mmCIF file of C-alpha atoms in Angstrom:
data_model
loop_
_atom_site.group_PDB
_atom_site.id
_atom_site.type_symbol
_atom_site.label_atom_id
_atom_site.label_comp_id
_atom_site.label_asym_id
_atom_site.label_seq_id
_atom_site.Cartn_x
_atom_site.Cartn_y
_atom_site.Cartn_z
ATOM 1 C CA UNK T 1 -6.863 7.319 -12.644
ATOM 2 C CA UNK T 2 -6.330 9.292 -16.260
ATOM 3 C CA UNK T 3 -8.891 11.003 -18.072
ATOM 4 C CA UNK T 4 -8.473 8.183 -20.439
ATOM 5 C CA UNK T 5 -9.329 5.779 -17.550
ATOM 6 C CA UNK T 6 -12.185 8.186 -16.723
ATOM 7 C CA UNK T 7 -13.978 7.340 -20.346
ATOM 8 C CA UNK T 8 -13.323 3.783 -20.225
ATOM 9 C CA UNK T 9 -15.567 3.907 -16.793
ATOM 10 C CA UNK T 10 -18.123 5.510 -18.171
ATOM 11 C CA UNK T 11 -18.525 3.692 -21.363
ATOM 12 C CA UNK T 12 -18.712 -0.044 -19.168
ATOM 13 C CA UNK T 13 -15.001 -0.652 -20.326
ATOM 14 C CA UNK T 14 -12.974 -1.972 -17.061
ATOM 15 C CA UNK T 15 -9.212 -0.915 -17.293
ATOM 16 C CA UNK T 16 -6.802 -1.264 -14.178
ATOM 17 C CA UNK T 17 -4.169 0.910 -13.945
ATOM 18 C CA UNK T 18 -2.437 4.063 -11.683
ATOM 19 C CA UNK T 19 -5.030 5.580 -8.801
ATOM 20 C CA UNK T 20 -7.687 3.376 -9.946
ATOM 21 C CA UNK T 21 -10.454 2.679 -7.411
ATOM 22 C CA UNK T 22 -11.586 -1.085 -6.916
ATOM 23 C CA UNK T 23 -14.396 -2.555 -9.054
ATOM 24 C CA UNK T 24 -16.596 -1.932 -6.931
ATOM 25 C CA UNK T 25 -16.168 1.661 -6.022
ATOM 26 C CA UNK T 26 -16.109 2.606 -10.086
ATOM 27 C CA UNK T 27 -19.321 3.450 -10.755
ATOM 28 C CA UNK T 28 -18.667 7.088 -10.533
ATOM 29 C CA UNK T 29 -19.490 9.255 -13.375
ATOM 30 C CA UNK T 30 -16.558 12.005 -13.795
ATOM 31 C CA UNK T 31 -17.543 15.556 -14.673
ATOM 32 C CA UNK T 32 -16.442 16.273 -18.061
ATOM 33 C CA UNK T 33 -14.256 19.118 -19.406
ATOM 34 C CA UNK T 34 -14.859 19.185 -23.551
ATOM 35 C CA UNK T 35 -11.612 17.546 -25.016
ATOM 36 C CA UNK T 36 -11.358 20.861 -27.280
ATOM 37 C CA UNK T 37 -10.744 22.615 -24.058
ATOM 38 C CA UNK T 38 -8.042 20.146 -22.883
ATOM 39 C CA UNK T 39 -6.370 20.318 -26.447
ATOM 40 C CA UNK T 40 -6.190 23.806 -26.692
ATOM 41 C CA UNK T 41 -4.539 24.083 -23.121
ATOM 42 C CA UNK T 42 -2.152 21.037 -23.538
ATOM 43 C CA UNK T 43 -1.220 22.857 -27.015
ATOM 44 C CA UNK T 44 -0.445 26.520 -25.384
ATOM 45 C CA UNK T 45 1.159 24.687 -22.374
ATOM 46 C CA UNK T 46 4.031 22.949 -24.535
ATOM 47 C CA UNK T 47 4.360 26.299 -26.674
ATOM 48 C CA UNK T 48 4.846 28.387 -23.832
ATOM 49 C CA UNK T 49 7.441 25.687 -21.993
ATOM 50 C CA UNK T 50 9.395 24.820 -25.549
ATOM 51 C CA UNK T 51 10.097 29.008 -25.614
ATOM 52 C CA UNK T 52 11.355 29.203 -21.956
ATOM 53 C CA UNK T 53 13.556 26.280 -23.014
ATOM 54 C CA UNK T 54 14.408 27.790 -26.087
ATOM 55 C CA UNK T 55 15.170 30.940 -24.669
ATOM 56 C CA UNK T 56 17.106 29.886 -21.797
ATOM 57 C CA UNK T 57 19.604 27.841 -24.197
ATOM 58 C CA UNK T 58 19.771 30.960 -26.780
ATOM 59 C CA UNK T 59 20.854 33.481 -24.034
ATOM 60 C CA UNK T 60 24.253 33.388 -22.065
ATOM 61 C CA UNK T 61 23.223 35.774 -19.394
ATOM 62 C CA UNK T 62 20.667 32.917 -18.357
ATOM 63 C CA UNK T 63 23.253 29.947 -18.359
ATOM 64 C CA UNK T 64 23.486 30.011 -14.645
ATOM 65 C CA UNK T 65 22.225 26.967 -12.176
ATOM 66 C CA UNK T 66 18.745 28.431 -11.186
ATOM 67 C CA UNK T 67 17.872 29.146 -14.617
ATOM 68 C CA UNK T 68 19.499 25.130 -15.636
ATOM 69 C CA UNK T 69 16.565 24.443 -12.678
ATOM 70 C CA UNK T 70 13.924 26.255 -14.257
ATOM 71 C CA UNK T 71 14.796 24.633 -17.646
ATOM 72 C CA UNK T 72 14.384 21.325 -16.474
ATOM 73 C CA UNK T 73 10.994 22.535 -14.529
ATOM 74 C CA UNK T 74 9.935 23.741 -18.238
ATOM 75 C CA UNK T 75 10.826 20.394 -19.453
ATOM 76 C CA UNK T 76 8.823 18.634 -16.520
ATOM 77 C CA UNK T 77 5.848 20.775 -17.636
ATOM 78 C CA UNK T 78 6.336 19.896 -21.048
ATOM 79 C CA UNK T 79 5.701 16.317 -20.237
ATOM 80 C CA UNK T 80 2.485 17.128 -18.492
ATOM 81 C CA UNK T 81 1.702 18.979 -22.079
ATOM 82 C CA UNK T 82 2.872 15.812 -24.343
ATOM 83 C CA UNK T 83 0.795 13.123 -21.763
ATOM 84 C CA UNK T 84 -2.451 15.108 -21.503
ATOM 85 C CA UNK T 85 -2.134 15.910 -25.313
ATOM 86 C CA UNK T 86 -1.632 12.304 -26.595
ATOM 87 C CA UNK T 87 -4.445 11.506 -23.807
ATOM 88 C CA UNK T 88 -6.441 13.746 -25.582
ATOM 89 C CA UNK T 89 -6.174 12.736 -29.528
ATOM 90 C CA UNK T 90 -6.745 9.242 -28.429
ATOM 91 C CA UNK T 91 -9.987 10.001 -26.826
ATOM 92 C CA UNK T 92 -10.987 11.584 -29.701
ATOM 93 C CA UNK T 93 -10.138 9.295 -31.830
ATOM 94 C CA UNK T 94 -11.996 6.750 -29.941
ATOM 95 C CA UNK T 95 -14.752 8.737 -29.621
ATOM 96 C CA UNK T 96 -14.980 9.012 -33.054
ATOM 97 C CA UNK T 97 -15.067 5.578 -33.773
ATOM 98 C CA UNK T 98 -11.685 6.657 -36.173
ATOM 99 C CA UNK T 99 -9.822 3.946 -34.219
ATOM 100 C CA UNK T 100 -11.233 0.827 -32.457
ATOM 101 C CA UNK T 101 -11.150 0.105 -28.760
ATOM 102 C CA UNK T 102 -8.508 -2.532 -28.355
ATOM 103 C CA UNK T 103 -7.814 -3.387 -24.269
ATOM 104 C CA UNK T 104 -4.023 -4.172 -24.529
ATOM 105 C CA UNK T 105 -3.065 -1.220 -26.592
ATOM 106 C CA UNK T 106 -5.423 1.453 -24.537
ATOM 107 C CA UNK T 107 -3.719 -0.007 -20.990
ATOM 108 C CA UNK T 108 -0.157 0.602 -22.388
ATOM 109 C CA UNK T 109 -1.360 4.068 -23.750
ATOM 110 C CA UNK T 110 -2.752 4.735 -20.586
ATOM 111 C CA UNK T 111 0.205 3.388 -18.345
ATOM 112 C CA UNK T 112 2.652 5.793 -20.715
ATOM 113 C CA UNK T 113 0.677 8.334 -19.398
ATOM 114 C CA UNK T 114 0.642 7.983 -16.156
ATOM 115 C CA UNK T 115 4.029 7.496 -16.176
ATOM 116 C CA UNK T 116 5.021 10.446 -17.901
ATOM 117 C CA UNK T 117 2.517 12.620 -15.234
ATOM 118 C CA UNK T 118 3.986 11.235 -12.685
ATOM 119 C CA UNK T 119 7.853 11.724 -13.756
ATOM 120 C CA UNK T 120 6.228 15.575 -13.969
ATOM 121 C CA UNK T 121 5.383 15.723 -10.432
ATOM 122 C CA UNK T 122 8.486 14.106 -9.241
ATOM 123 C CA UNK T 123 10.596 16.097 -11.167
ATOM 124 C CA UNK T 124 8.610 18.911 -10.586
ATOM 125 C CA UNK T 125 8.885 18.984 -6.985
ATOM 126 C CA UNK T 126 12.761 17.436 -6.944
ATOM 127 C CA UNK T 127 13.655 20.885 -9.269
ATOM 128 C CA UNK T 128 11.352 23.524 -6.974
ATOM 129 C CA UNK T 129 13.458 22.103 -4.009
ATOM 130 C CA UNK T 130 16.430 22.709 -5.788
ATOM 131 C CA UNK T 131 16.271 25.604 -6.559
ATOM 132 C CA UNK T 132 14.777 26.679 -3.237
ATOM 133 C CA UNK T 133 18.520 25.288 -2.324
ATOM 134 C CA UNK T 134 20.239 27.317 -4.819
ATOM 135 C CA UNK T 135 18.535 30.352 -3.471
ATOM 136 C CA UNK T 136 19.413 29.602 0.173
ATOM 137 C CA UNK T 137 23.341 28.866 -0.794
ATOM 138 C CA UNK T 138 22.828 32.443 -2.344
ATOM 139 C CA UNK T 139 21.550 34.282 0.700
ATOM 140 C CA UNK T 140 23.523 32.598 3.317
ATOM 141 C CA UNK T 141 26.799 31.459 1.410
ATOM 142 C CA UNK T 142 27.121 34.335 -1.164
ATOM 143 C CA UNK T 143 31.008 34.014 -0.797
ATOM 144 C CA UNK T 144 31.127 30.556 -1.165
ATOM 145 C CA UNK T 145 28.033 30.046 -3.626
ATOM 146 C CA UNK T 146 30.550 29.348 -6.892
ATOM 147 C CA UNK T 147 32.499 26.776 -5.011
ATOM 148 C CA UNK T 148 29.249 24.900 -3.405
ATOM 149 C CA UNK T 149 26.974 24.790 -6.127
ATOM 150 C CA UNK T 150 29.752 23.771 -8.958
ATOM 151 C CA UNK T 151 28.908 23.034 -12.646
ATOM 152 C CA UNK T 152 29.368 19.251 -11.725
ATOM 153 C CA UNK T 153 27.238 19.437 -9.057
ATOM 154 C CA UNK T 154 24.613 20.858 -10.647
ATOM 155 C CA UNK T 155 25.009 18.519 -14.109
ATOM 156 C CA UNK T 156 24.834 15.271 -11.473
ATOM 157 C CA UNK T 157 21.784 17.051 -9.643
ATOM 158 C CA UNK T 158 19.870 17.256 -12.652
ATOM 159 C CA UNK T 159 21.145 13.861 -14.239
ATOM 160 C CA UNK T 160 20.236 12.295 -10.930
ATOM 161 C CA UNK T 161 16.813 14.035 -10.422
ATOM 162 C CA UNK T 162 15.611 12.902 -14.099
ATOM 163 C CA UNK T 163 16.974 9.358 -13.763
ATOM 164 C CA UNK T 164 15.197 9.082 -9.678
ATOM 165 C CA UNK T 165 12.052 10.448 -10.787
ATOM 166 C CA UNK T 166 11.504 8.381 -13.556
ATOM 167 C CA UNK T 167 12.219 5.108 -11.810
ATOM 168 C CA UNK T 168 10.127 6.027 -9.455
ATOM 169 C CA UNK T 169 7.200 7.080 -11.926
ATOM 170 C CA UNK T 170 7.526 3.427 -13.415
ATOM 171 C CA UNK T 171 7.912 1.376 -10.275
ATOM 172 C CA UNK T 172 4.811 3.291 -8.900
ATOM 173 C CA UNK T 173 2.681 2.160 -11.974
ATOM 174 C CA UNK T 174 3.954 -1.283 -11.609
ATOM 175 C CA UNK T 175 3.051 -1.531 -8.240
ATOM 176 C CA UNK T 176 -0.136 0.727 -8.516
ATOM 177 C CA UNK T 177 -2.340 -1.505 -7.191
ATOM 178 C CA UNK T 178 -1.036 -0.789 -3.683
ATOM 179 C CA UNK T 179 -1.920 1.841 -1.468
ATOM 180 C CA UNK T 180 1.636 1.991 -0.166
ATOM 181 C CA UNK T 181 2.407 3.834 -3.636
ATOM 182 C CA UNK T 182 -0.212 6.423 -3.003
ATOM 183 C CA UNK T 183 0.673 7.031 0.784
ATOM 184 C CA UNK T 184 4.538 7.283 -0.672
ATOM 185 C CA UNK T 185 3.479 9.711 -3.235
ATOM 186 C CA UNK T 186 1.203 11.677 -0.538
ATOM 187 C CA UNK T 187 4.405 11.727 1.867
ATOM 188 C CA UNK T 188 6.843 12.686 -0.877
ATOM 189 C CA UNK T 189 4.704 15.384 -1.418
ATOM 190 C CA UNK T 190 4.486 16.871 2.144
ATOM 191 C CA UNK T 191 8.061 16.238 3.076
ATOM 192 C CA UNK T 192 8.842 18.674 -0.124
ATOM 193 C CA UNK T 193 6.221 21.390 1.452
ATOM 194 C CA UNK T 194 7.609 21.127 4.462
ATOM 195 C CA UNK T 195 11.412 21.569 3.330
ATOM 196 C CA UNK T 196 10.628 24.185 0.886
ATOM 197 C CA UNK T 197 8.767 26.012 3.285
ATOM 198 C CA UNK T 198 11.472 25.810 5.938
ATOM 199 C CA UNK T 199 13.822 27.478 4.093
ATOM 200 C CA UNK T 200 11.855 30.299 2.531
ATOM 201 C CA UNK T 201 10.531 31.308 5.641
ATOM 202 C CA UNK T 202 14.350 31.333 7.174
ATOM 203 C CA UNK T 203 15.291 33.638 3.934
ATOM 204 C CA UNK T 204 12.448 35.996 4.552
ATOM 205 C CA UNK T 205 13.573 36.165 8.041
ATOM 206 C CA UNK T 206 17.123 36.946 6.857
ATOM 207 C CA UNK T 207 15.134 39.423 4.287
ATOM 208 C CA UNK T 208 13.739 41.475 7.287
ATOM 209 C CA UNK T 209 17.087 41.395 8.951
ATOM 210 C CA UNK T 210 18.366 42.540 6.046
ATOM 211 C CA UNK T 211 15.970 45.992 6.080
ATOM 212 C CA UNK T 212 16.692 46.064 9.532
ATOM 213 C CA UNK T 213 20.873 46.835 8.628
ATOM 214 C CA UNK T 214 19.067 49.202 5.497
ATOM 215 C CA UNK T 215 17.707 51.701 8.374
ATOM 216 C CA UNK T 216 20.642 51.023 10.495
ATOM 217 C CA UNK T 217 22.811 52.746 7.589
ATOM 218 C CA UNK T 218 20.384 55.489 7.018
ATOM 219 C CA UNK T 219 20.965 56.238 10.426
ATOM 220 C CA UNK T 220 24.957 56.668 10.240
ATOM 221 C CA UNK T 221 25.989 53.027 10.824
ATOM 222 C CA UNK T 222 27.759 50.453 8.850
ATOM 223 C CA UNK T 223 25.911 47.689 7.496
ATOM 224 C CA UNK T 224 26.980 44.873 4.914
ATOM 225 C CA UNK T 225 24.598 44.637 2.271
ATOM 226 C CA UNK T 226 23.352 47.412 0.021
ATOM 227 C CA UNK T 227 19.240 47.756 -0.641
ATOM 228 C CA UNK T 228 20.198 46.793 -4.397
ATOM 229 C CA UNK T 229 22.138 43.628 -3.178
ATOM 230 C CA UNK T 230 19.497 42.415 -0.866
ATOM 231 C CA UNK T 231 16.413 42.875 -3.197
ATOM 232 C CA UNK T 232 18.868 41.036 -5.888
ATOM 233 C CA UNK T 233 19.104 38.187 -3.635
ATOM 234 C CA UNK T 234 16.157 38.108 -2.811
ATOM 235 C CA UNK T 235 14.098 38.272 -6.174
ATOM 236 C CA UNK T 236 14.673 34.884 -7.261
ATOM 237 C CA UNK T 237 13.567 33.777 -3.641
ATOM 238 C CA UNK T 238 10.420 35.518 -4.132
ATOM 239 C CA UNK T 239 9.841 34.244 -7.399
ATOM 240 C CA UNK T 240 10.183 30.888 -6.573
ATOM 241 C CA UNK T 241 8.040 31.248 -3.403
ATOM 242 C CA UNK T 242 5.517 32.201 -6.015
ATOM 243 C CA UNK T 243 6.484 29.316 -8.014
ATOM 244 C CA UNK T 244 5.219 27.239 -4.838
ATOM 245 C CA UNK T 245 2.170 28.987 -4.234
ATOM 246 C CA UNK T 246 1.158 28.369 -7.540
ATOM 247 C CA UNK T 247 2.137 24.248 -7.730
ATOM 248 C CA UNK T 248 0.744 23.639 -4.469
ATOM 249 C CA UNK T 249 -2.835 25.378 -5.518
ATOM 250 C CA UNK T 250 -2.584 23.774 -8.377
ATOM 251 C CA UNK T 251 -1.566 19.859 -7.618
ATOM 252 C CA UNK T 252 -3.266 20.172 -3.961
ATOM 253 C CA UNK T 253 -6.884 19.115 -5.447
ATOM 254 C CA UNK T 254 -5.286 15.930 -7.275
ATOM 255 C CA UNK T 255 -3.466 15.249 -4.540
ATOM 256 C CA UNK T 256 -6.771 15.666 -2.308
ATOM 257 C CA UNK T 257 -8.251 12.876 -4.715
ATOM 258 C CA UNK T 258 -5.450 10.247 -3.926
ATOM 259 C CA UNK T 259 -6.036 11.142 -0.015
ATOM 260 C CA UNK T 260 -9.408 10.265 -0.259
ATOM 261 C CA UNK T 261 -8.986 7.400 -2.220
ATOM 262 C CA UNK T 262 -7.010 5.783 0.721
ATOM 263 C CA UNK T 263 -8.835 6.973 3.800
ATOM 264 C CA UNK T 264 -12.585 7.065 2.514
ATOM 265 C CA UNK T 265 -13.236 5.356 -0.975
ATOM 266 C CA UNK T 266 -17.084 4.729 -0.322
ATOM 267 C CA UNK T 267 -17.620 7.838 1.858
ATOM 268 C CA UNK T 268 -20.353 9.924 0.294
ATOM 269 C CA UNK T 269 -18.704 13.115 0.247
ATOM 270 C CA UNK T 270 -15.282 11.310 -1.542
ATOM 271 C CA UNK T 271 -17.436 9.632 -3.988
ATOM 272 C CA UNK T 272 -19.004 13.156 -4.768
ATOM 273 C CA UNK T 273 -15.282 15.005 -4.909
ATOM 274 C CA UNK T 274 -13.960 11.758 -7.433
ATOM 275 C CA UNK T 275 -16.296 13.112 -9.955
ATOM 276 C CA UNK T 276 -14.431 16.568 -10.067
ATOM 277 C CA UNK T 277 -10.970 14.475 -10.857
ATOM 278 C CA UNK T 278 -11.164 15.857 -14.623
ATOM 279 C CA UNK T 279 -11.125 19.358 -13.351
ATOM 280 C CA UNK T 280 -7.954 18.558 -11.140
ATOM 281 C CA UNK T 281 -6.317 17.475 -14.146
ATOM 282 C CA UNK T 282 -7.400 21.126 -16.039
ATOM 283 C CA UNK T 283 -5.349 22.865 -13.210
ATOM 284 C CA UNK T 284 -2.442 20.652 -13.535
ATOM 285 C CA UNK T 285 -2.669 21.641 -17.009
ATOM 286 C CA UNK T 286 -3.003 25.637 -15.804
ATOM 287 C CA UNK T 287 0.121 25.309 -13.477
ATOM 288 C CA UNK T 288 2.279 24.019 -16.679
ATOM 289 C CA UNK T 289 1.069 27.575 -18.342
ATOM 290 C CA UNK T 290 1.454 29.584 -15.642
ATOM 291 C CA UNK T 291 4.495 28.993 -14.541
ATOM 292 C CA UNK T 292 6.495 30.507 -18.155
ATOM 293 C CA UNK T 293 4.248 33.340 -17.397
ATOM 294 C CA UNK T 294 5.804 33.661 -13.996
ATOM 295 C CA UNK T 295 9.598 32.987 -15.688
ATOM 296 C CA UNK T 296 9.027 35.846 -18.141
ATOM 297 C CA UNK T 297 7.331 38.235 -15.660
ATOM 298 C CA UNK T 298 10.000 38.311 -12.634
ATOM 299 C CA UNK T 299 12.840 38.397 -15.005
ATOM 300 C CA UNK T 300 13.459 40.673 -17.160
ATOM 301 C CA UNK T 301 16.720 39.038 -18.970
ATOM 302 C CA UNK T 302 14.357 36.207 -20.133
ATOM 303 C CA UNK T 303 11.421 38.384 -21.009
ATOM 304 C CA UNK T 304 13.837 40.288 -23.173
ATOM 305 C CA UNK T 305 14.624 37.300 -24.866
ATOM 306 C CA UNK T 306 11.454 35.801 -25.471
ATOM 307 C CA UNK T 307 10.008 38.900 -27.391
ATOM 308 C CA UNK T 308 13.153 38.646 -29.565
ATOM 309 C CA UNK T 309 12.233 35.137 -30.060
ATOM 310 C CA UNK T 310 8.959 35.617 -30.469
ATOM 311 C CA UNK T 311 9.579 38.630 -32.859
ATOM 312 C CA UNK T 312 12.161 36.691 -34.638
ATOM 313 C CA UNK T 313 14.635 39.219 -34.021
ATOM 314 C CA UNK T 314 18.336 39.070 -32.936
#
């Protein structure tokens, strides 16, 4: 259920479409956030993603396959930006009376959007895990890393995430009416938590090891990787295991929502947390401007580049 979805509830319109609750469990009045709020935060969310894109194409240092991965994570916020944005103008224009409510075109509007939110999470997720991958082929296969994770490779990951995710963002809105396409989204979800999680906690391990052999050498005995090598391996590991932290707090109360949808619709305490579903959708919006934040604050190559961009200098 969209924001958009959300109005047409609460102004006696009836409009199926993704997450929606039955007929009878609809009569739930959704907390509002003021759409000025949600415009201003869509707004700063695609500025801040289109200059980490910008940025990453402008500067050659960057044109390596994590960076290509956090690209196409800008891009997946960006579509979180564009859907909640268009979301937003048409609510205001219906509220405004500037257009009139017409059932066919709203629906389409509204399954656009959901589509487009759901390619983000997809594609969100599909690009965290790979670049969680690209940071564990870095740790544990540093002599090998340029002939694993090949400029082909990483072209067909990315061609193959985008065309997956949005197949599956369209067949889920087709079939949305099913509870199978929520559990699938729910599982999807924690099998990506799960795998992430696996192998950052196996590079942390490795990270310890790795002080471990530091002390060793200050002690008059060989080791294998400098302290300057290790935290440089490590640095993207940490910022994407901050990356993580932040998704997870983030898309974990929307992802709460669908949970409850399936396993207690009429429960008292669900029907109380479905009216808080417009403020899951504000921190969807905050994760899509956080994240550049995080980009231009654990690397200094790109922050470098965005204040000449920003500064309009060479």
């Amino acid at each position: 259920m969209t924001i958009l979805q959300s109005y047409i509830n609460t102004t006696n319109f009836s409009l199926p479409g993704t997450l929606e609750l039955k007929p009878n469990e609809t009569n739930i009045i959704h907390i509002e956030v003021p759409k000025g709020v949600f415009l201003f935060l869509c707004l700063l969310s695609l500025l801040e993603n289109i200059l980490v894109v910008v940025a990453i194409a402008k500067n050659h240092n960057l044109h390596s396959p994590m960076y290509y991965f956090i690209c196409c994570l800008a891009a997946s916020d960006m579509l979180v930006s564009i859907s909640n944005l268009i979301e937003t103008i048409i609510l205001i224009l219906l509220s405004h009376a500037i257009i009139q409510y017409y059932e066919p075109m709203v629906k389409m509007i509204d399954n656009i959007v959901d589509t487009m939110i759901l390619c983000s999470l997809v594609t969100s997720l599909s690009f965290l895990g790979a670049i969680a991958v690209d940071r564990y082929v870095t740790i544990f296969y540093a002599l090998r890393y340029h002939s694993i994770i090949t400029q082909r490779r990483v072209v067909s990951a990315i061609i193959g995430i985008w065309l997956a995710s949005t197949a599956c963002s369209i067949t889920f809105i087709i079939f949305s009416n099913s509870h199978v396409v929520i559990l699938c989204l729910i599982g999807f979800f924690i099998f990506m938590l799960v795998l992430m999680l696996g192998l950052y906690i196996h590079m942390f391990i490795l990270a310890r090891r790795h002080s471990q052999r530091i002390s060793a050498q200050q002690k008059g005995l060989r080791r294998r990787f400098s302290p300057h090598q290790a935290a440089a391996k490590l640095r993207g590991a940490i910022t994407l295991t901050i990356l993580l932290g932040i998704f997870f707090l983030c898309w974990g109360p929307f992802f709460l929502h669908l949970a409850l949808i399936v396993s207690c619709p009429k429960h008292p305490f669900c029907l109380e947390y479905f009216k808080y579903f417009n403020i899951s959708y504000v921190l969807i919006i905050f994760n899509s401007i956080i994240d550049p934040i995080i980009y231009a604050f654990r690397s200094q190559e790109l922050r470098k580049t965005l204040r000449d961009i920003v500064l309009c200098s060479q």
